[in-house]
GROMACS .gro file of C-alpha atoms in nm:
model
  381
    1MET     CA    1  -1.162  -2.696   0.106
    2SER     CA    2  -1.094  -2.365   0.267
    3MET     CA    3  -1.422  -2.233   0.421
    4ARG     CA    4  -1.553  -1.898   0.571
    5GLY     CA    5  -1.747  -1.952   0.883
    6ARG     CA    6  -1.707  -2.010   1.253
    7GLY     CA    7  -1.512  -2.303   1.374
    8ARG     CA    8  -1.251  -2.339   1.108
    9MET     CA    9  -0.975  -2.180   1.328
   10GLY     CA   10  -1.104  -2.184   1.681
   11MET     CA   11  -1.018  -2.553   1.775
   12ARG     CA   12  -1.041  -2.662   2.151
   13ASN     CA   13  -0.858  -2.932   2.345
   14SER     CA   14  -1.069  -3.256   2.331
   15HIS     CA   15  -0.957  -3.320   2.700
   16GLY     CA   16  -1.135  -3.015   2.864
   17GLY     CA   17  -1.192  -2.718   2.660
   18GLY     CA   18  -0.856  -2.549   2.699
   19ARG     CA   19  -0.671  -2.442   2.402
   20PHE     CA   20  -0.369  -2.631   2.269
   21ASN     CA   21  -0.042  -2.482   2.403
   22ASP     CA   22   0.186  -2.693   2.174
   23ARG     CA   23   0.296  -2.571   1.828
   24ARG     CA   24   0.117  -2.794   1.586
   25GLN     CA   25   0.236  -2.840   1.233
   26PHE     CA   26   0.057  -2.618   0.995
   27GLN     CA   27  -0.158  -2.828   0.760
   28PRO     CA   28  -0.283  -2.600   0.480
   29HIS     CA   29  -0.624  -2.672   0.306
   30VAL     CA   30  -0.671  -2.709  -0.053
   31PRO     CA   31  -0.947  -2.490  -0.184
   32PHE     CA   32  -1.242  -2.636  -0.369
   33ASP     CA   33  -1.182  -2.626  -0.745
   34MET     CA   34  -1.439  -2.784  -0.977
   35VAL     CA   35  -1.185  -2.805  -1.270
   36HIS     CA   36  -0.973  -3.063  -1.068
   37CYS     CA   37  -1.264  -3.268  -0.941
   38GLU     CA   38  -1.516  -3.248  -1.217
   39SER     CA   39  -1.546  -3.633  -1.245
   40ALA     CA   40  -1.671  -3.642  -0.888
   41PHE     CA   41  -1.968  -3.435  -0.972
   42PRO     CA   42  -2.136  -3.557  -1.286
   43ARG     CA   43  -2.355  -3.287  -1.458
   44VAL     CA   44  -2.717  -3.312  -1.411
   45THR     CA   45  -2.812  -3.010  -1.639
   46GLU     CA   46  -2.718  -2.918  -1.971
   47GLU     CA   47  -2.389  -2.730  -2.018
   48VAL     CA   48  -2.439  -2.342  -2.013
   49ASP     CA   49  -2.394  -2.159  -2.333
   50ASP     CA   50  -2.109  -1.918  -2.246
   51LYS     CA   51  -2.090  -1.753  -2.610
   52ALA     CA   52  -2.227  -1.435  -2.477
   53LEU     CA   53  -1.996  -1.396  -2.175
   54SER     CA   54  -1.700  -1.506  -2.397
   55GLU     CA   55  -1.802  -1.229  -2.637
   56ALA     CA   56  -1.840  -0.977  -2.357
   57LEU     CA   57  -1.499  -1.061  -2.197
   58VAL     CA   58  -1.334  -1.004  -2.537
   59LYS     CA   59  -1.495  -0.688  -2.592
   60ARG     CA   60  -1.399  -0.566  -2.237
   61ASN     CA   61  -1.035  -0.664  -2.304
   62GLN     CA   62  -1.053  -0.466  -2.620
   63ASP     CA   63  -1.182  -0.164  -2.439
   64LEU     CA   64  -0.904  -0.203  -2.172
   65SER     CA   65  -0.623  -0.260  -2.417
   66PRO     CA   66  -0.389   0.035  -2.499
   67SER     CA   67  -0.398   0.190  -2.839
   68ALA     CA   68  -0.115   0.167  -3.061
   69THR     CA   69  -0.050   0.527  -3.009
   70GLU     CA   70  -0.017   0.473  -2.630
   71GLN     CA   71   0.198   0.181  -2.673
   72THR     CA   72   0.419   0.370  -2.918
   73ALA     CA   73   0.465   0.665  -2.684
   74VAL     CA   74   0.566   0.442  -2.388
   75THR     CA   75   0.797   0.245  -2.592
   76ALA     CA   76   0.969   0.567  -2.724
   77LEU     CA   77   1.037   0.697  -2.378
   78VAL     CA   78   1.169   0.364  -2.267
   79ASN     CA   79   1.403   0.340  -2.552
   80LYS     CA   80   1.554   0.690  -2.474
   81LEU     CA   81   1.593   0.589  -2.119
   82GLN     CA   82   1.754   0.279  -2.216
   83THR     CA   83   1.994   0.460  -2.451
   84ALA     CA   84   2.082   0.693  -2.180
   85ILE     CA   85   2.152   0.415  -1.924
   86ASP     CA   86   2.355   0.194  -2.180
   87ALA     CA   87   2.576   0.502  -2.244
   88LEU     CA   88   2.678   0.502  -1.857
   89ILE     CA   89   2.716   0.115  -1.866
   90VAL     CA   90   2.953   0.136  -2.164
   91ALA     CA   91   3.155   0.437  -2.020
   92PRO     CA   92   3.131   0.430  -1.639
   93ASN     CA   93   3.408   0.665  -1.597
   94THR     CA   94   3.182   0.953  -1.728
   95PHE     CA   95   2.962   0.943  -1.423
   96GLU     CA   96   3.112   0.930  -1.079
   97SER     CA   97   2.821   0.917  -0.821
   98ALA     CA   98   2.732   0.540  -0.909
   99VAL     CA   99   2.812   0.246  -1.133
  100VAL     CA  100   2.526   0.099  -1.337
  101GLU     CA  101   2.523  -0.273  -1.375
  102GLU     CA  102   2.215  -0.313  -1.597
  103ALA     CA  103   1.870  -0.200  -1.669
  104ARG     CA  104   1.570  -0.427  -1.732
  105ALA     CA  105   1.203  -0.344  -1.817
  106VAL     CA  106   0.977  -0.528  -1.574
  107GLY     CA  107   0.593  -0.505  -1.497
  108SER     CA  108   0.283  -0.471  -1.715
  109TYR     CA  109   0.492  -0.294  -2.001
  110LYS     CA  110   0.734  -0.584  -2.042
  111LYS     CA  111   0.446  -0.847  -1.992
  112GLY     CA  112   0.213  -0.701  -2.245
  113THR     CA  113  -0.064  -0.650  -1.991
  114MET     CA  114  -0.085  -0.259  -1.984
  115ILE     CA  115  -0.429  -0.090  -1.958
  116THR     CA  116  -0.534   0.205  -2.156
  117GLY     CA  117  -0.498   0.535  -1.993
  118HIS     CA  118  -0.206   0.418  -1.796
  119ASN     CA  119   0.094   0.482  -1.996
  120VAL     CA  120   0.358   0.382  -1.740
  121ALA     CA  121   0.650   0.146  -1.790
  122ASP     CA  122   0.870   0.017  -1.518
  123VAL     CA  123   1.251  -0.033  -1.554
  124VAL     CA  124   1.480  -0.173  -1.286
  125ILE     CA  125   1.819  -0.023  -1.265
  126ILE     CA  126   2.065  -0.230  -1.085
  127LEU     CA  127   2.358  -0.031  -0.949
  128ARG     CA  128   2.714  -0.206  -0.885
  129THR     CA  129   2.769   0.048  -0.611
  130LEU     CA  130   2.566   0.118  -0.302
  131PRO     CA  131   2.246   0.306  -0.362
  132THR     CA  132   2.268   0.627  -0.159
  133ARG     CA  133   2.004   0.864  -0.195
  134GLU     CA  134   2.233   1.132  -0.319
  135ALA     CA  135   2.378   0.891  -0.587
  136VAL     CA  136   2.016   0.796  -0.709
  137ILE     CA  137   1.925   1.176  -0.736
  138ALA     CA  138   2.249   1.242  -0.927
  139LEU     CA  139   2.182   0.944  -1.155
  140GLY     CA  140   1.831   1.075  -1.234
  141GLN     CA  141   1.951   1.425  -1.313
  142ARG     CA  142   2.220   1.266  -1.541
  143VAL     CA  143   1.961   1.042  -1.731
  144LEU     CA  144   1.735   1.349  -1.754
  145SER     CA  145   2.021   1.571  -1.892
  146ASP     CA  146   2.120   1.294  -2.150
  147ILE     CA  147   1.767   1.246  -2.273
  148ARG     CA  148   1.708   1.622  -2.311
  149ALA     CA  149   2.022   1.650  -2.518
  150ALA     CA  150   1.888   1.403  -2.751
  151THR     CA  151   1.529   1.522  -2.801
  152ALA     CA  152   1.339   1.848  -2.840
  153GLU     CA  153   1.041   1.735  -2.641
  154THR     CA  154   0.972   1.844  -2.270
  155ILE     CA  155   1.125   1.577  -2.024
  156SER     CA  156   1.079   1.609  -1.647
  157LEU     CA  157   1.230   1.424  -1.353
  158VAL     CA  158   1.045   1.330  -1.022
  159PRO     CA  159   1.252   1.155  -0.754
  160ASN     CA  160   1.075   0.922  -0.516
  161ASP     CA  161   1.165   0.666  -0.240
  162LYS     CA  162   1.205   0.399  -0.492
  163GLY     CA  163   1.427   0.591  -0.741
  164PHE     CA  164   1.286   0.841  -0.994
  165ASN     CA  165   1.029   0.892  -1.261
  166ILE     CA  166   1.114   1.025  -1.606
  167SER     CA  167   0.800   1.175  -1.788
  168ASN     CA  168   0.701   1.364  -2.109
  169SER     CA  169   0.352   1.472  -2.213
  170GLU     CA  170   0.239   1.124  -2.330
  171ALA     CA  171   0.412   0.862  -2.097
  172THR     CA  172   0.611   0.794  -1.776
  173VAL     CA  173   0.895   0.548  -1.698
  174LYS     CA  174   0.928   0.456  -1.333
  175CYS     CA  175   1.304   0.399  -1.267
  176LEU     CA  176   1.316   0.153  -0.994
  177ILE     CA  177   1.655   0.144  -0.818
  178SER     CA  178   1.826  -0.182  -0.696
  179THR     CA  179   2.174  -0.316  -0.642
  180ILE     CA  180   2.373  -0.631  -0.690
  181PRO     CA  181   2.282  -0.895  -0.426
  182PRO     CA  182   2.629  -0.895  -0.249
  183ASN     CA  183   2.557  -0.539  -0.159
  184LEU     CA  184   2.231  -0.613   0.033
  185PRO     CA  185   2.383  -0.681   0.371
  186LYS     CA  186   2.593  -0.366   0.350
  187LEU     CA  187   2.285  -0.119   0.327
  188GLU     CA  188   2.238   0.122   0.606
  189PRO     CA  189   1.890   0.258   0.673
  190ASP     CA  190   1.992   0.625   0.714
  191LEU     CA  191   2.231   0.633   0.411
  192HIS     CA  192   2.081   0.403   0.139
  193LEU     CA  193   1.743   0.313  -0.020
  194PRO     CA  194   1.556   0.060   0.192
  195THR     CA  195   1.654  -0.296   0.159
  196LYS     CA  196   1.299  -0.412   0.115
  197VAL     CA  197   1.282  -0.176  -0.181
  198MET     CA  198   1.596  -0.326  -0.319
  199THR     CA  199   1.483  -0.695  -0.291
  200ASP     CA  200   1.135  -0.606  -0.431
  201HIS     CA  201   1.287  -0.468  -0.743
  202LEU     CA  202   1.510  -0.760  -0.783
  203ALA     CA  203   1.207  -0.991  -0.734
  204ALA     CA  204   1.040  -0.790  -1.015
  205ILE     CA  205   1.306  -0.900  -1.261
  206ARG     CA  206   1.259  -1.276  -1.142
  207HIS     CA  207   0.892  -1.235  -1.202
  208VAL     CA  208   0.929  -1.101  -1.553
  209ARG     CA  209   1.159  -1.382  -1.640
  210TRP     CA  210   0.919  -1.648  -1.507
  211PHE     CA  211   0.625  -1.480  -1.694
  212ASP     CA  212   0.823  -1.486  -2.030
  213GLU     CA  213   0.897  -1.866  -1.979
  214ASN     CA  214   0.557  -1.973  -1.858
  215ALA     CA  215   0.269  -1.721  -1.910
  216GLY     CA  216   0.310  -1.597  -2.258
  217HIS     CA  217  -0.026  -1.746  -2.358
  218VAL     CA  218  -0.278  -1.471  -2.489
  219SER     CA  219  -0.566  -1.584  -2.284
  220ILE     CA  220  -0.340  -1.533  -1.968
  221LYS     CA  221  -0.271  -1.184  -2.063
  222VAL     CA  222  -0.640  -1.116  -2.141
  223LEU     CA  223  -0.737  -1.249  -1.791
  224ILE     CA  224  -0.472  -1.048  -1.614
  225ARG     CA  225  -0.618  -0.743  -1.776
  226LEU     CA  226  -0.986  -0.838  -1.676
  227LEU     CA  227  -0.866  -0.897  -1.321
  228LYS     CA  228  -0.678  -0.572  -1.306
  229ASP     CA  229  -0.992  -0.398  -1.416
  230LEU     CA  230  -1.200  -0.562  -1.136
  231LYS     CA  231  -0.928  -0.463  -0.889
  232VAL     CA  232  -0.988  -0.111  -0.974
  233ARG     CA  233  -1.346  -0.103  -0.952
  234TYR     CA  234  -1.405  -0.342  -0.641
  235THR     CA  235  -1.253  -0.247  -0.298
  236GLY     CA  236  -1.235  -0.594  -0.193
  237MET     CA  237  -0.985  -0.680  -0.473
  238GLN     CA  238  -0.754  -0.391  -0.438
  239CYS     CA  239  -0.529  -0.598  -0.206
  240LEU     CA  240  -0.427  -0.818  -0.509
  241SER     CA  241  -0.083  -0.731  -0.610
  242PRO     CA  242   0.014  -0.740  -0.978
  243TRP     CA  243   0.231  -1.059  -0.897
  244LEU     CA  244  -0.076  -1.233  -0.738
  245ILE     CA  245  -0.294  -1.148  -1.013
  246ASP     CA  246  -0.047  -1.289  -1.260
  247LEU     CA  247  -0.014  -1.607  -1.071
  248LEU     CA  248  -0.404  -1.637  -1.040
  249ALA     CA  249  -0.441  -1.589  -1.404
  250HIS     CA  250  -0.177  -1.835  -1.493
  251HIS     CA  251  -0.330  -2.098  -1.243
  252ALA     CA  252  -0.685  -2.024  -1.377
  253ILE     CA  253  -0.581  -2.093  -1.727
  254MET     CA  254  -0.317  -2.350  -1.725
  255SER     CA  255  -0.357  -2.562  -1.391
  256ASN     CA  256  -0.600  -2.833  -1.501
  257PRO     CA  257  -0.568  -3.205  -1.554
  258SER     CA  258  -0.521  -3.183  -1.936
  259ARG     CA  259  -0.252  -2.905  -1.906
  260THR     CA  260  -0.407  -2.720  -2.204
  261PRO     CA  261  -0.537  -2.368  -2.169
  262LEU     CA  262  -0.890  -2.307  -2.067
  263SER     CA  263  -1.099  -2.075  -2.276
  264ILE     CA  264  -1.136  -1.721  -2.138
  265ASN     CA  265  -1.495  -1.779  -2.025
  266LEU     CA  266  -1.424  -2.082  -1.818
  267ALA     CA  267  -1.085  -1.927  -1.683
  268PHE     CA  268  -1.284  -1.607  -1.581
  269ARG     CA  269  -1.542  -1.809  -1.391
  270ARG     CA  270  -1.277  -2.015  -1.234
  271ALA     CA  271  -1.050  -1.722  -1.110
  272LEU     CA  272  -1.365  -1.572  -0.924
  273ALA     CA  273  -1.450  -1.916  -0.793
  274LEU     CA  274  -1.109  -1.969  -0.662
  275LEU     CA  275  -1.126  -1.624  -0.471
  276ALA     CA  276  -1.466  -1.733  -0.351
  277SER     CA  277  -1.346  -2.081  -0.237
  278GLY     CA  278  -1.074  -1.903  -0.017
  279ILE     CA  279  -0.761  -1.969  -0.218
  280PHE     CA  280  -0.610  -1.664  -0.042
  281LEU     CA  281  -0.734  -1.737   0.315
  282PRO     CA  282  -0.474  -1.786   0.592
  283GLY     CA  283  -0.540  -2.170   0.619
  284SER     CA  284  -0.534  -2.221   0.223
  285ILE     CA  285  -0.226  -2.370   0.035
  286GLY     CA  286  -0.304  -2.087  -0.205
  287ILE     CA  287  -0.064  -2.062  -0.499
  288LEU     CA  288   0.317  -2.132  -0.431
  289ASP     CA  289   0.545  -1.856  -0.550
  290PRO     CA  290   0.764  -1.996  -0.812
  291CYS     CA  291   1.024  -1.726  -0.785
  292GLU     CA  292   1.120  -1.764  -0.407
  293ILE     CA  293   1.323  -2.000  -0.246
  294GLY     CA  294   1.133  -2.279  -0.084
  295ASN     CA  295   0.817  -2.200  -0.312
  296GLY     CA  296   0.611  -2.026  -0.007
  297ARG     CA  297   0.263  -1.938  -0.049
  298ALA     CA  298   0.254  -1.615  -0.246
  299HIS     CA  299  -0.031  -1.452  -0.041
  300VAL     CA  300   0.087  -1.489   0.333
  301GLN     CA  301   0.192  -1.112   0.350
  302MET     CA  302  -0.157  -1.013   0.264
  303PRO     CA  303  -0.322  -0.849   0.600
  304LEU     CA  304  -0.590  -1.081   0.746
  305GLU     CA  305  -0.876  -0.828   0.709
  306GLN     CA  306  -0.780  -0.788   0.338
  307MET     CA  307  -0.795  -1.184   0.287
  308ASP     CA  308  -1.156  -1.183   0.427
  309LEU     CA  309  -1.254  -0.902   0.230
  310LEU     CA  310  -1.120  -1.062  -0.083
  311CYS     CA  311  -1.289  -1.405  -0.022
  312CYS     CA  312  -1.610  -1.223   0.065
  313THR     CA  313  -1.599  -1.008  -0.276
  314GLY     CA  314  -1.524  -1.315  -0.475
  315GLN     CA  315  -1.827  -1.495  -0.324
  316THR     CA  316  -2.071  -1.221  -0.419
  317LEU     CA  317  -1.925  -1.202  -0.762
  318THR     CA  318  -1.941  -1.563  -0.828
  319ARG     CA  319  -2.308  -1.584  -0.714
  320ILE     CA  320  -2.394  -1.288  -0.959
  321LEU     CA  321  -2.188  -1.453  -1.241
  322ALA     CA  322  -2.371  -1.782  -1.186
  323HIS     CA  323  -2.708  -1.596  -1.240
  324GLY     CA  324  -2.598  -1.429  -1.558
  325GLY     CA  325  -2.499  -1.091  -1.428
  326TYR     CA  326  -2.170  -1.073  -1.618
  327LYS     CA  327  -2.258  -0.739  -1.780
  328GLN     CA  328  -2.307  -0.586  -1.444
  329ILE     CA  329  -1.970  -0.737  -1.315
  330LEU     CA  330  -1.790  -0.594  -1.619
  331GLN     CA  331  -1.974  -0.269  -1.593
  332LEU     CA  332  -2.099  -0.288  -1.933
  333GLU     CA  333  -2.453  -0.193  -1.821
  334GLY     CA  334  -2.678  -0.179  -1.512
  335VAL     CA  335  -2.587  -0.138  -1.145
  336THR     CA  336  -2.205  -0.004  -1.088
  337ASP     CA  337  -2.161  -0.155  -0.730
  338VAL     CA  338  -2.309  -0.505  -0.737
  339VAL     CA  339  -2.064  -0.616  -0.451
  340ASN     CA  340  -2.208  -0.396  -0.182
  341THR     CA  341  -2.581  -0.387  -0.321
  342VAL     CA  342  -2.851  -0.647  -0.294
  343THR     CA  343  -2.943  -0.726  -0.631
  344GLN     CA  344  -3.207  -0.954  -0.813
  345TRP     CA  345  -3.154  -1.183  -1.114
  346GLY     CA  346  -3.474  -1.327  -1.223
  347SER     CA  347  -3.632  -1.479  -0.925
  348VAL     CA  348  -3.306  -1.499  -0.738
  349ILE     CA  349  -3.191  -1.225  -0.486
  350VAL     CA  350  -2.818  -1.208  -0.426
  351ALA     CA  351  -2.701  -1.035  -0.092
  352PRO     CA  352  -2.345  -0.921  -0.050
  353SER     CA  353  -2.144  -1.177   0.160
  354GLN     CA  354  -2.065  -1.073   0.518
  355LEU     CA  355  -1.728  -1.029   0.657
  356VAL     CA  356  -1.640  -1.281   0.946
  357TYR     CA  357  -1.299  -1.164   1.050
  358GLU     CA  358  -1.252  -1.080   1.423
  359LYS     CA  359  -0.914  -0.954   1.568
  360ALA     CA  360  -0.759  -1.140   1.864
  361THR     CA  361  -0.862  -0.993   2.204
  362THR     CA  362  -0.682  -1.031   2.532
  363THR     CA  363  -0.844  -1.206   2.830
  364ALA     CA  364  -0.813  -1.089   3.199
  365ASN     CA  365  -0.500  -1.305   3.253
  366GLY     CA  366  -0.330  -1.151   2.960
  367GLU     CA  367  -0.369  -1.437   2.721
  368SER     CA  368  -0.508  -1.407   2.375
  369ASN     CA  369  -0.843  -1.591   2.315
  370LEU     CA  370  -0.736  -1.680   1.958
  371GLU     CA  371  -0.439  -1.902   1.849
  372LYS     CA  372  -0.163  -1.817   1.601
  373VAL     CA  373  -0.187  -1.925   1.242
  374GLU     CA  374   0.136  -1.993   1.084
  375GLY     CA  375   0.311  -1.705   1.245
  376GLN     CA  376   0.035  -1.448   1.159
  377GLN     CA  377  -0.221  -1.277   1.394
  378ALA     CA  378  -0.484  -1.529   1.488
  379ILE     CA  379  -0.837  -1.519   1.378
  380VAL     CA  380  -1.164  -1.687   1.396
  381TYR     CA  381  -1.381  -1.778   1.102
   0.00000   0.00000   0.00000
């Protein structure tokens, strides 16, 4: 069980108080999860009636879901872009600046987890040639010209560090540029788009493929939308990347002894409880990334300060939820910032959890007073 509190990281040598100098093998902790150990904790009270919570979650999801008009607007613009890209793939000789290998929709649009008011789709365009900045701009201008020639509506182009955006008055398509894997070692920082940008966009394709095969259940999509909503409203959850949210929602719904999907109310409670138990703390086994070689932990790139703040936020929300404050968490009524405010629920007062992260400091002899944790900056909890 991953815990927040002093003593978890700062171990001392049992032979004299000095710190270990040898590099010990990292042993991750498994965070506490009631779903996997329910038999060890027999219920002593009646099961909570969660009908009201379920109804509130369903309603909130409906409020967050894009309208048919919004979805149609995004799809129409994606189709226009796809038509322009397909023309370049079929007739590569008509465009000299680059050779397009393929284009694939990714992100929330492809997964069916868009949120209303955010009419944006992501499309990864893979080049067979090297992605120079000039070539990317030329590609954007060519796509813009082809789309404008096929429609009377106003279309705009905005280049950026990852590719370019194509927009009309109703929607935007983010065109994320990448290249075929054999080209990655050939990339030059001063000439081409950054290698990390290329690899991140290739990873987005792998994420969509995994999602289509494993996370198509409607409850997973509902939970993703709800977690995205919490991310927007609570600072402590803004460190959650879209991919971490996808993995957390899938884990909360599907990872259980029966291997059957949990109901949305149980999954919502479980997702917050997992954050509270430290599933994304440095010492936790977390959730293994199914799309990376070696299946490493998906959260290890998160800064340590954000790990602590995320766990702290999860603890506060879990306590409030346990005392019936779901309407306030979902912002259906009442206090708008329950995470940073002392709140009262009946006879119970819930105070926000306190951060415990401390940065490493250097002693007089130049040594750090904290240890390294699996290659990351050391901390004490």
